[in-house]
Short mmCIF file of C-alpha atoms and ligand atoms in Angstrom, two decimals:
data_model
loop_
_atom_site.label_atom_id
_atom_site.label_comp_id
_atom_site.label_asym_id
_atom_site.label_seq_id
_atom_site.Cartn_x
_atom_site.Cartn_y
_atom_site.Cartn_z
CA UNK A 27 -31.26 51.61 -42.53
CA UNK A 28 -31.26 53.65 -39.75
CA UNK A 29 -28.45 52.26 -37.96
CA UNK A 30 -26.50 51.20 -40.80
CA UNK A 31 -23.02 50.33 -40.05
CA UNK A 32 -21.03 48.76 -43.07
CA UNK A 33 -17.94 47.11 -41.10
CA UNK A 34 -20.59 45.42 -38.71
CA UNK A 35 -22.56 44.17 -41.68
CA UNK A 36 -19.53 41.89 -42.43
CA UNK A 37 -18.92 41.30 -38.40
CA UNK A 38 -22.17 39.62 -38.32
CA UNK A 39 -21.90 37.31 -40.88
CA UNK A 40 -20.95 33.78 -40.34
CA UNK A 41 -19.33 31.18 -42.14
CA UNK A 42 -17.91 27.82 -41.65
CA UNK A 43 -15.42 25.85 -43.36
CA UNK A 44 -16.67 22.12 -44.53
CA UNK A 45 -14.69 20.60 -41.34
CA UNK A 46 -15.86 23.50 -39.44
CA UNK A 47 -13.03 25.44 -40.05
CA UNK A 48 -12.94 28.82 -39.27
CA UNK A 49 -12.80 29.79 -42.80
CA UNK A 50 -15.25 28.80 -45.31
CA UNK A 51 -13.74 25.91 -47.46
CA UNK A 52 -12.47 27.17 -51.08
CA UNK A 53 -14.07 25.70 -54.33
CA UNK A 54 -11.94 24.08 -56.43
CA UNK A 55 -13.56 23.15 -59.25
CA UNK A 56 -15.17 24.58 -62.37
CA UNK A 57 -17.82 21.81 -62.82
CA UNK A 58 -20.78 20.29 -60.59
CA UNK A 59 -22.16 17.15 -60.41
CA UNK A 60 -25.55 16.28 -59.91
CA UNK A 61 -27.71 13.43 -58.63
CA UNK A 62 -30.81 14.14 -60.96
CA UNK A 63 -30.58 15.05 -64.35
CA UNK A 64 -33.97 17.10 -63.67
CA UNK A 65 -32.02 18.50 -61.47
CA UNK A 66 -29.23 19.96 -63.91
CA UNK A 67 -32.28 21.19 -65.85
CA UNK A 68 -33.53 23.06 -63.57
CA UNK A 69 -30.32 24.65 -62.74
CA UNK A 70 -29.83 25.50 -66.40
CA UNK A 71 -33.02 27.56 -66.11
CA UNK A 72 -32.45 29.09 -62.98
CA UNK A 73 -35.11 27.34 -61.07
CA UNK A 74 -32.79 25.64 -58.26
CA UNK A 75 -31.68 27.64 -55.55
CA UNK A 76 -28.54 26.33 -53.99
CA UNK A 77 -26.96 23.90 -56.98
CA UNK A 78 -24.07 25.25 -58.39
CA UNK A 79 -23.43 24.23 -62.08
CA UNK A 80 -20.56 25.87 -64.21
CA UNK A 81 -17.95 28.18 -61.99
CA UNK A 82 -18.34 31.41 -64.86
CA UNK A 83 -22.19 31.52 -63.66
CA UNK A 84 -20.92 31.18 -59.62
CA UNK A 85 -19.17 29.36 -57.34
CA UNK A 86 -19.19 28.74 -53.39
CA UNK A 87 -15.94 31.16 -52.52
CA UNK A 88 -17.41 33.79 -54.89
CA UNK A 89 -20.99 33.85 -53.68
CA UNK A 90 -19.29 34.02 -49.78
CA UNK A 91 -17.35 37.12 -51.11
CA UNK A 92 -20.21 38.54 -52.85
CA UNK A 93 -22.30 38.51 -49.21
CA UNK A 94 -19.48 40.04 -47.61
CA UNK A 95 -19.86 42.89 -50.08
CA UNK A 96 -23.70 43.14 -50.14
CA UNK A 97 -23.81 43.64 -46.20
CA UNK A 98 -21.28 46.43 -46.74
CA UNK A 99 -22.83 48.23 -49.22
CA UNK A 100 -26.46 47.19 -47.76
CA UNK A 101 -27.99 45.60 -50.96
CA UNK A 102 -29.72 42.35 -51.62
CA UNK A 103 -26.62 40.85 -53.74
CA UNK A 104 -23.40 41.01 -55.33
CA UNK A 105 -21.50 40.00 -58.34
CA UNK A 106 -17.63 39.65 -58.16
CA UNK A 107 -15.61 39.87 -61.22
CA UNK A 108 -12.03 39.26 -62.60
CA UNK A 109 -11.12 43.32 -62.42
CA UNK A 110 -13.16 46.41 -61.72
CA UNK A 111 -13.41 47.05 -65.09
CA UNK A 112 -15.07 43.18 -65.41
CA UNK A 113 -17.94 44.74 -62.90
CA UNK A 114 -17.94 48.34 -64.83
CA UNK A 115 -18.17 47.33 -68.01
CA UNK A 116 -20.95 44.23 -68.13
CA UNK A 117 -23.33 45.93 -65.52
CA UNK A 118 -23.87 49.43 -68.15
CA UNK A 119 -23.70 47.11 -70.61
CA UNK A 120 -26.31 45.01 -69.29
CA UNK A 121 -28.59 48.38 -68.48
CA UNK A 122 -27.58 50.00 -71.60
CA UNK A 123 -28.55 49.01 -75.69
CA UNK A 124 -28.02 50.38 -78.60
CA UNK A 125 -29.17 53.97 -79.19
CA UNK A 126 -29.40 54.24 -75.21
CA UNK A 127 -27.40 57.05 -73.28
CA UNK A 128 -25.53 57.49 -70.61
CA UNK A 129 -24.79 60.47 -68.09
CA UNK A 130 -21.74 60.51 -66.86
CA UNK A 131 -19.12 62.75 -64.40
CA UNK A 132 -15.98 63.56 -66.55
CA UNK A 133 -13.56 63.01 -64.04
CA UNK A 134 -13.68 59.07 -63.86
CA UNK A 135 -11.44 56.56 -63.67
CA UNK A 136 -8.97 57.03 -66.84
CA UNK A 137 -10.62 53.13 -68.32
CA UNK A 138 -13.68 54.21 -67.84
CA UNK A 139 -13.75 57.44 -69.29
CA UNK A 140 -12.15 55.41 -72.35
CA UNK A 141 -14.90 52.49 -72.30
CA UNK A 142 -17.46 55.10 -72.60
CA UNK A 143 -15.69 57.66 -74.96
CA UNK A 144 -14.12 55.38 -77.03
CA UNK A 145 -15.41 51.52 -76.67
CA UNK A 146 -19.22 51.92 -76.13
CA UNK A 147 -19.92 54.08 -79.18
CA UNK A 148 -19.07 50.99 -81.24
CA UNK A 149 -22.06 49.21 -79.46
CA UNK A 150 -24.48 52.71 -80.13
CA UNK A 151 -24.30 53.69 -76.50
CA UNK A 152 -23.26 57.31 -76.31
CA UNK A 153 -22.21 59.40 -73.36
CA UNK A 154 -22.45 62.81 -72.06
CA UNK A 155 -19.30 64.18 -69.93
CA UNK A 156 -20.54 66.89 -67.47
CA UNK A 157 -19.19 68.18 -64.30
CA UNK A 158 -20.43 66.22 -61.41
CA UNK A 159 -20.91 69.00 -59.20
CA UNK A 160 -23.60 71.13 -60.84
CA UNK A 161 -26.75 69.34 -60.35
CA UNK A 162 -28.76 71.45 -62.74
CA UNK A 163 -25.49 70.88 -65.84
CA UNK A 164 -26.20 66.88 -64.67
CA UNK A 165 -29.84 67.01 -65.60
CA UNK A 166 -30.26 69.54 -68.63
CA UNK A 167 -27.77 66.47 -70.15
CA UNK A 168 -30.51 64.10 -69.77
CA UNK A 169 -32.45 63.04 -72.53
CA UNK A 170 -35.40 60.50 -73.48
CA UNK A 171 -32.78 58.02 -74.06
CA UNK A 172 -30.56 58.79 -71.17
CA UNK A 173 -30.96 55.38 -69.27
CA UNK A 174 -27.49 55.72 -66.38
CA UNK A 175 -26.38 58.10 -64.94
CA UNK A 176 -22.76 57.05 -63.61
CA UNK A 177 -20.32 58.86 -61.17
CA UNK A 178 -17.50 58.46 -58.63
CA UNK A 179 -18.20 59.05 -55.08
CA UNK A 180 -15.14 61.14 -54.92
CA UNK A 181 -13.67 61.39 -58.05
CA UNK A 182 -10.36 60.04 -59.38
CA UNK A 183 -7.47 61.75 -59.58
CA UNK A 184 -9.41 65.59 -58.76
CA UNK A 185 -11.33 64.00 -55.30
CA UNK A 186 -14.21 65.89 -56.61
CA UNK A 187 -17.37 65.00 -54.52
CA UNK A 188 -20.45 63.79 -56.18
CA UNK A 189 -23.84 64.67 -54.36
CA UNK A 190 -25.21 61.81 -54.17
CA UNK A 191 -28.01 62.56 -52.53
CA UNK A 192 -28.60 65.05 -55.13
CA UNK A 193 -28.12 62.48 -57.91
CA UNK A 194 -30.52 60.11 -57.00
CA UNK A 195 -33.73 62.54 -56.39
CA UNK A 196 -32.82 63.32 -60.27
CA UNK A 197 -32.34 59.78 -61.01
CA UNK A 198 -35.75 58.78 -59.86
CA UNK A 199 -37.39 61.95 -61.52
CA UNK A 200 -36.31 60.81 -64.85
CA UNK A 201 -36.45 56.56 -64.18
CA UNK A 202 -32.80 56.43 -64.61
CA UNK A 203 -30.50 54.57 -62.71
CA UNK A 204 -27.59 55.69 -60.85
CA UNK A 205 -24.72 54.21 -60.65
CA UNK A 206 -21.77 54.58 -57.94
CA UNK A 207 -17.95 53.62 -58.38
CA UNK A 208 -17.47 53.55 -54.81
CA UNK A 209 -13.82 52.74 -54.92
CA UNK A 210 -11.80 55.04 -53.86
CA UNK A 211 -14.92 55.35 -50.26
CA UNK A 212 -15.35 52.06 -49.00
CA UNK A 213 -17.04 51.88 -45.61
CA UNK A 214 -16.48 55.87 -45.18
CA UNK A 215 -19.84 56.30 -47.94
CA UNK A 216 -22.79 53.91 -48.32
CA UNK A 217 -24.12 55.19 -51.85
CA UNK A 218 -27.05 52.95 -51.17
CA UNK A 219 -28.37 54.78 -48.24
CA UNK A 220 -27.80 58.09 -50.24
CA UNK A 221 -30.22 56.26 -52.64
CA UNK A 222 -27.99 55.10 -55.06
CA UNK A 223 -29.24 52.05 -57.19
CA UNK A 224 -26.25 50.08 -58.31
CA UNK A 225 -22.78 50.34 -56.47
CA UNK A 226 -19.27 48.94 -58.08
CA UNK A 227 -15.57 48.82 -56.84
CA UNK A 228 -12.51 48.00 -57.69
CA UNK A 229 -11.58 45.10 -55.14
CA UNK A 230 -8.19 45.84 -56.61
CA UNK A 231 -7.86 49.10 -54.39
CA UNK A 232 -8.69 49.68 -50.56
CA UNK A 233 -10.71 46.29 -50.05
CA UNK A 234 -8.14 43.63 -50.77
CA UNK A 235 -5.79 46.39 -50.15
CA UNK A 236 -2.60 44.16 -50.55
CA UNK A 237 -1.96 45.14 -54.04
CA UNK A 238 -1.66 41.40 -54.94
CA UNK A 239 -4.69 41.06 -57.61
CA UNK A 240 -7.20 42.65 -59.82
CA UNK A 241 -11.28 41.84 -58.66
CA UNK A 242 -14.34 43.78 -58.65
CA UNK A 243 -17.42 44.10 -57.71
CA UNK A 244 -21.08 45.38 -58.52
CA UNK A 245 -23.29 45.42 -55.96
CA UNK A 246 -27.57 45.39 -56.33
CA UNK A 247 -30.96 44.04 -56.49
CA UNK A 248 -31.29 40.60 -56.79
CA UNK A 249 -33.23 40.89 -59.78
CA UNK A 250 -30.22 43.06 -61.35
CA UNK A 251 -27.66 40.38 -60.73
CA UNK A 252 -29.62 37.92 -61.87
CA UNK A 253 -29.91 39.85 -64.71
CA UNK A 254 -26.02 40.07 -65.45
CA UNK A 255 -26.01 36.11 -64.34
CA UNK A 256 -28.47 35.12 -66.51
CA UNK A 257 -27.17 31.86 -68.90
CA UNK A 258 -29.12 33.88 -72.38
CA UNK A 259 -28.34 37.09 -71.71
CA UNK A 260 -26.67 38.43 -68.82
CA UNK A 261 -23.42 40.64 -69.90
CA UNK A 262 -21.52 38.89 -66.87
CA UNK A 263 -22.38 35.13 -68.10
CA UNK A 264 -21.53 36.13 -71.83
CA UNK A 265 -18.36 38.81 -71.38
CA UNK A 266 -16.95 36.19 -68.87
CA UNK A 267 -14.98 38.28 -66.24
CA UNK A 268 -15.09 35.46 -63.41
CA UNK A 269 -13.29 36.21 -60.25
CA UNK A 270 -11.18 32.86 -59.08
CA UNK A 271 -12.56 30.76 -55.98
CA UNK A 272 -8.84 30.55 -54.64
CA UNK A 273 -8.66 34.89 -55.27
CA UNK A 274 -12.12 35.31 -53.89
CA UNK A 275 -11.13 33.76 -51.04
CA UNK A 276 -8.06 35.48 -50.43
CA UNK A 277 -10.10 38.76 -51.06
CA UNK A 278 -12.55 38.07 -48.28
CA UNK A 279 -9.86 37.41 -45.82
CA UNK A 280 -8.55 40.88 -46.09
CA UNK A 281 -11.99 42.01 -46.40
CA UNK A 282 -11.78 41.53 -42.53
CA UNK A 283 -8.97 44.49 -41.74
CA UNK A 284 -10.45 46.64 -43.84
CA UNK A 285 -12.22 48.93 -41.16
CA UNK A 286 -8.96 49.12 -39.44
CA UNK A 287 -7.04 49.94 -42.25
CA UNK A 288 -9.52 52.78 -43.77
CA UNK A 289 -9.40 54.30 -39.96
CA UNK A 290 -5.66 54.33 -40.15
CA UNK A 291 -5.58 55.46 -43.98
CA UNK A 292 -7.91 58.30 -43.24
CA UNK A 293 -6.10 59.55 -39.82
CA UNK A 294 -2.72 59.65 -41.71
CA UNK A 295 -3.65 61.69 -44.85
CA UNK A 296 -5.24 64.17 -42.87
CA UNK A 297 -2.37 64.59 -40.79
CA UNK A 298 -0.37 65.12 -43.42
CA UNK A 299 -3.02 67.11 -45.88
CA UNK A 300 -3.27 69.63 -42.97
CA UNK A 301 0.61 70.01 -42.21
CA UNK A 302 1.68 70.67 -45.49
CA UNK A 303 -1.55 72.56 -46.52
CA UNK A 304 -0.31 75.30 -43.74
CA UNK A 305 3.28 74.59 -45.09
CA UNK A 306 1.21 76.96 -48.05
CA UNK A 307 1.73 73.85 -50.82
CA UNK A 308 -1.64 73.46 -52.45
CA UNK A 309 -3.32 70.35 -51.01
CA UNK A 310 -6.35 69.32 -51.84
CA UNK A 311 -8.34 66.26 -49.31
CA UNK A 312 -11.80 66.20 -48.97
CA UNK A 313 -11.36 66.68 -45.13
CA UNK A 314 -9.83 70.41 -45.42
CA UNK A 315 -12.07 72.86 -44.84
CA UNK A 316 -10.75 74.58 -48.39
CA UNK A 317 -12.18 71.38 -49.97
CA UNK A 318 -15.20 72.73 -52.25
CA UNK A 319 -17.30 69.93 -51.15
CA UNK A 320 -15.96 69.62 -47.64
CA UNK A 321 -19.54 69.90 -46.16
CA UNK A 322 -20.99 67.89 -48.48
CA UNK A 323 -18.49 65.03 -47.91
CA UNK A 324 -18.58 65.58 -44.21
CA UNK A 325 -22.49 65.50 -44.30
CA UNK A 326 -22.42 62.13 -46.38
CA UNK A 327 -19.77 59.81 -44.55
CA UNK A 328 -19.89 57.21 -41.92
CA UNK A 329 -17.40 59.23 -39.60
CA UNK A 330 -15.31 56.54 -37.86
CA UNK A 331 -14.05 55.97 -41.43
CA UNK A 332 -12.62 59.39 -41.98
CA UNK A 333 -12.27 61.19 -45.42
CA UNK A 334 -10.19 58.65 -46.59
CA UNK A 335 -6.32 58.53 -47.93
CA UNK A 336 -6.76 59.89 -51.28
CA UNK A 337 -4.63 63.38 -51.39
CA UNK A 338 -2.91 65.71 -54.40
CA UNK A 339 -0.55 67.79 -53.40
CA UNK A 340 0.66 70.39 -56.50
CA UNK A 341 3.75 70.87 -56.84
CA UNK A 342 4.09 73.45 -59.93
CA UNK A 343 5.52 71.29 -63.19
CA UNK A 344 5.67 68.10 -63.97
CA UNK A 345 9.48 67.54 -63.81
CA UNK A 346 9.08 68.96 -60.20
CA UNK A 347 6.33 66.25 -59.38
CA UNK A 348 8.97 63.68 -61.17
CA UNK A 349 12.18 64.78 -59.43
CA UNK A 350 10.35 65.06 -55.87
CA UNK A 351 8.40 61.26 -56.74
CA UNK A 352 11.86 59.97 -57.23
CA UNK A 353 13.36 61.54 -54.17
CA UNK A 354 10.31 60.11 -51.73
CA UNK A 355 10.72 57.01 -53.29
CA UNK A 356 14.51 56.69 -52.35
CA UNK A 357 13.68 57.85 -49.05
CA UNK A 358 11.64 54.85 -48.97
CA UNK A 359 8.17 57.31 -47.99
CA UNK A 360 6.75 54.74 -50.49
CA UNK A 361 6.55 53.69 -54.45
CA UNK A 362 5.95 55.64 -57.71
CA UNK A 363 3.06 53.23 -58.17
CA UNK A 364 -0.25 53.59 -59.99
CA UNK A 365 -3.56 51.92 -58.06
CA UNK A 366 -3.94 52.78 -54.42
CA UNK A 367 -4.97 51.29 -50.74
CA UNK A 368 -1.56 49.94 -50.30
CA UNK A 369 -0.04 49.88 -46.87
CA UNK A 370 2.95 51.84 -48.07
CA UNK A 371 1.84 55.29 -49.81
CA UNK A 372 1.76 55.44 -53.43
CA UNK A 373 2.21 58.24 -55.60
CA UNK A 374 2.29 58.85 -59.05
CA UNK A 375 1.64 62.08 -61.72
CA UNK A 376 -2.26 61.18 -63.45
CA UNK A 377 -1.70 63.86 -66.19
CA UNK A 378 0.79 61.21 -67.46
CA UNK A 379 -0.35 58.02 -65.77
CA UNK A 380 -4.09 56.86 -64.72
CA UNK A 381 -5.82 60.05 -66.79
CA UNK A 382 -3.32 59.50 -69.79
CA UNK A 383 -6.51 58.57 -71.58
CA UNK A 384 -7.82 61.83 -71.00
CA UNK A 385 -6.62 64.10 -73.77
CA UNK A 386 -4.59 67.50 -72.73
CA UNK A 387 -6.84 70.11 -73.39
CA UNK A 388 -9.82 67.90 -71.53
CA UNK A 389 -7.10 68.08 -68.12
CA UNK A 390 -6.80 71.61 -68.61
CA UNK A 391 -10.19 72.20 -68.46
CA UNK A 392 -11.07 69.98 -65.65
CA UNK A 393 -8.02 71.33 -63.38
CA UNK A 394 -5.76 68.08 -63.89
CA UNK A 395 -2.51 70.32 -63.81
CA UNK A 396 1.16 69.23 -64.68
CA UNK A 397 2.29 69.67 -61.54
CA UNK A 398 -0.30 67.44 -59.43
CA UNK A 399 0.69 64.29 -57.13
CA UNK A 400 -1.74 61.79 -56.24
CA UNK A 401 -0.78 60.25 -53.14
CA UNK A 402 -2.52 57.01 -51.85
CA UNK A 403 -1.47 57.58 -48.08
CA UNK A 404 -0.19 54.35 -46.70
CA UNK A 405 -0.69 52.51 -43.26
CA UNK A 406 2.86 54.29 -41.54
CA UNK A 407 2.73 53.52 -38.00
CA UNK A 408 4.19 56.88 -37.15
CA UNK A 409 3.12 59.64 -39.66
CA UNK A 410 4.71 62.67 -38.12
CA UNK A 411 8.52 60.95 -38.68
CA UNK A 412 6.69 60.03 -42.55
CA UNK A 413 5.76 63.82 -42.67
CA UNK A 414 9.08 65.32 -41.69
CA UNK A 415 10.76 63.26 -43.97
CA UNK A 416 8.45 64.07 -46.86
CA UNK A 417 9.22 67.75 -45.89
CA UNK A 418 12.78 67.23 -45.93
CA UNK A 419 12.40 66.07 -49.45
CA UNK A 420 10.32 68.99 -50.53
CA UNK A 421 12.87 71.48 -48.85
CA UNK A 422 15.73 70.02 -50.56
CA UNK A 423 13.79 70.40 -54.61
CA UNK A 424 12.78 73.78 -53.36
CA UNK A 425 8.97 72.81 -53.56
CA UNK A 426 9.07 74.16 -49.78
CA UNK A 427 11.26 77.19 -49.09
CA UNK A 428 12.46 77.84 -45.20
CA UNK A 429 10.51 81.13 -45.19
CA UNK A 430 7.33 78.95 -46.18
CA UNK A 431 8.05 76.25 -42.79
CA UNK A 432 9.36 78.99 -40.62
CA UNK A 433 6.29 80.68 -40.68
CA UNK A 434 4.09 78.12 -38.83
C1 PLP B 23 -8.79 51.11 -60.40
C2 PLP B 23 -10.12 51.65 -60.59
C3 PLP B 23 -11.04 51.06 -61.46
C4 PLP B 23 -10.69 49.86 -62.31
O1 PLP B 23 -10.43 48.74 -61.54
P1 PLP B 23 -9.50 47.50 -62.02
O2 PLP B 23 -9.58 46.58 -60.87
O3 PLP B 23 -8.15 48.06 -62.28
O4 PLP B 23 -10.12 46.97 -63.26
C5 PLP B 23 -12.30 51.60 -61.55
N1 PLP B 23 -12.65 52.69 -60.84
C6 PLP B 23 -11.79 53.30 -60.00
C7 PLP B 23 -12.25 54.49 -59.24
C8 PLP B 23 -10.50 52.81 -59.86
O5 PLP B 23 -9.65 53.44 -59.04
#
């Protein structure tokens, strides 16, 4: 995997439509016929490549997106799903059973961190929470039953940095697997490569990027996604999260841009994480050199891709971040949204939002202050009018003071 590049994975693949269109033709159906009824019974066992038989197990459009997404993340298959949470929640189900245990960074995704703190105890998997960061905390947590251990690339909302690298040598000391939400990194980090065994994201986010559905992914070994196929026992077949053929293909479509748009996405939130960083507001993007894992992330991404256009800026309290969210958004600067990888920027407050399911002393103690922004930088054509407006904003709630600016 020497020269491993993710967007020309997808460049080189080829598909044709059924009249040789340029697009590959969507399938509309749920049901297949066949010829044979050997034929359907070997299907029913697994035993025939290429026949499709019941649109939950797979279908055409879904198996063209789930390519697409295997060259990216370089692994044999995919899976799509209805959600991210559909791809999350079937594949540690599917490597977890009762009385196993899991591993896992506590700064995840807010449904996540519930699934695993709340949901899977009721099916006798337990988890540990640890920080991320510390590779010796990550494997004094292990334990004969530990069978997962599960982290963000770059963690959601803090943009902690997991060591990936360091993960996986721990992984394959103790015959665990580790698994990557990759969401919030796509293109910029190839988990895989890192030596990462199982990779997931939320289509919902950067990939389709249009903010028009919910999809996700889980990328692996073939012998894993058969696994979560399988008609007897696979947790995909069984829990039922199927992606649509007509959303699958729409997904793949803006699969296409997404190199572009993670260029663009990554060159505008550093622009502006550096400005207002020396503006003196407390910024944190893994592309400042002030970042904690700066050097790590720097030493771990594909660098076309950048470091992304995930950024927090602090603002101090909470009715601060709310008064200054309101202001941006009637500036039109973008939406008080949830989600992210929009082409307009979207901000929102996690402490009350997408880590609500965190409880409040668990934010404290993970840094998740009152006062923090997330900011999903959008795709603005001209960031340095976006960033003086943004300023102008700031100046006028006093989260910038003249003194602060002047002093550049
Ligand atoms: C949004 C998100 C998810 C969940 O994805 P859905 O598509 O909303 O189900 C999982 N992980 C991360 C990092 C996310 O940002």
């Amino acid at each position: 995997m020497k020269n491993f590049n993710p967007a020309d994975n997808i460049q080189d693949l080829q598909y044709f439509g059924e009249f040789g269109g340029v697009n590959p033709s969507i399938s509309d159906s749920s049901t297949y016929t066949f010829l044979s009824a050997k034929t359907m019974f070997d299907t029913f066992e697994g035993n025939m490549e290429g026949c499709y038989l019941y649109s939950r197990h797979s279908s055409p459009s879904n198996l063209y997106l789930d390519k697409a997404l295997a060259a990216m993340e370089g692994t044999e298959t995919a899976n799509v799903s209805a959600s991210g949470m559909g791809a999350i929640t079937p594949t540690l189900m599917q490597l977890c059973s009762a009385g196993d245990h899991i591993v896992s960074s506590r700064t995840i995704y807010g449904g996540t961190y519930a699934f695993l703190k709340n949901f899977s105890p009721r099916l006798g998997i337990t988890t540990t929470f640890v920080d991320i960061t510390k590779l010796d905390v990550v494997e004094a947590a292990i334990t004969p039953k530990t069978k997962v251990l599960y982290c963000e690339t770059v963690s959601n909302p803090l943009l902690e940095v997991a060591d990936i690298a360091g993960l996986a040598k721990i992984a394959k000391k103790h015959n665990l697997k580790l698994v990557v939400d990759n969401t919030f990194s796509p293109l910029s980090v190839s988990p895989v490569k890192l030596g990462a065994d199982i990779i997931i994201h939320s289509l919902t986010k950067y990939i389709n990027g249009s903010s028009d559905t919910v999809g996700g992914v889980t990328c692996a070994s073939q012998e894993f996604i058969d696994s979560l196929k399988n008609v007897n026992s696979g947790a995909s077949m069984l829990l039922g999260p199927t992606m649509d053929s007509l959303r699958s293909a729409s997904v793949m479509k803006n699969l296409r841009t997404l190199h572009i748009r993670m260029k663009q996405h990554s060159y505008n939130a550093m622009y502006l994480a550096e400005r207002f960083e020396k503006d003196g507001l407390k910024t944190v993007y893994p592309g400042l050199k002030s970042h904690p894992s700066h050097e790590l992330y720097a030493s771990m991404i594909n660098p076309e891709y950048g470091f992304g256009g995930m950024m927090t800026l602090d603002v101090g309290t909470l009715a601060k971040a709310n008064e200054l969210m309101e202001l941006m958004q009637a500036k039109n600067l973008g939406y008080l949204a949830v989600s992210l990888g929009f082409y307009k920027t979207l901000f929102s407050a996690p402490g009350t939002s997408t880590s609500s399911e965190i409880p409040m002393d668990e934010q404290i103690e993970m840094g998740l202050t009152d006062g923090l922004i997330r900011f999903s930088i959008g795709l603005d054509n001209n960031i340095e009018r976006t960033y003086q407006i943004m300023k102008k904003c700031m100046m006028e709630l006093n989260v910038l003071t003249s003194e602060s600016v002047l002093m550049e």
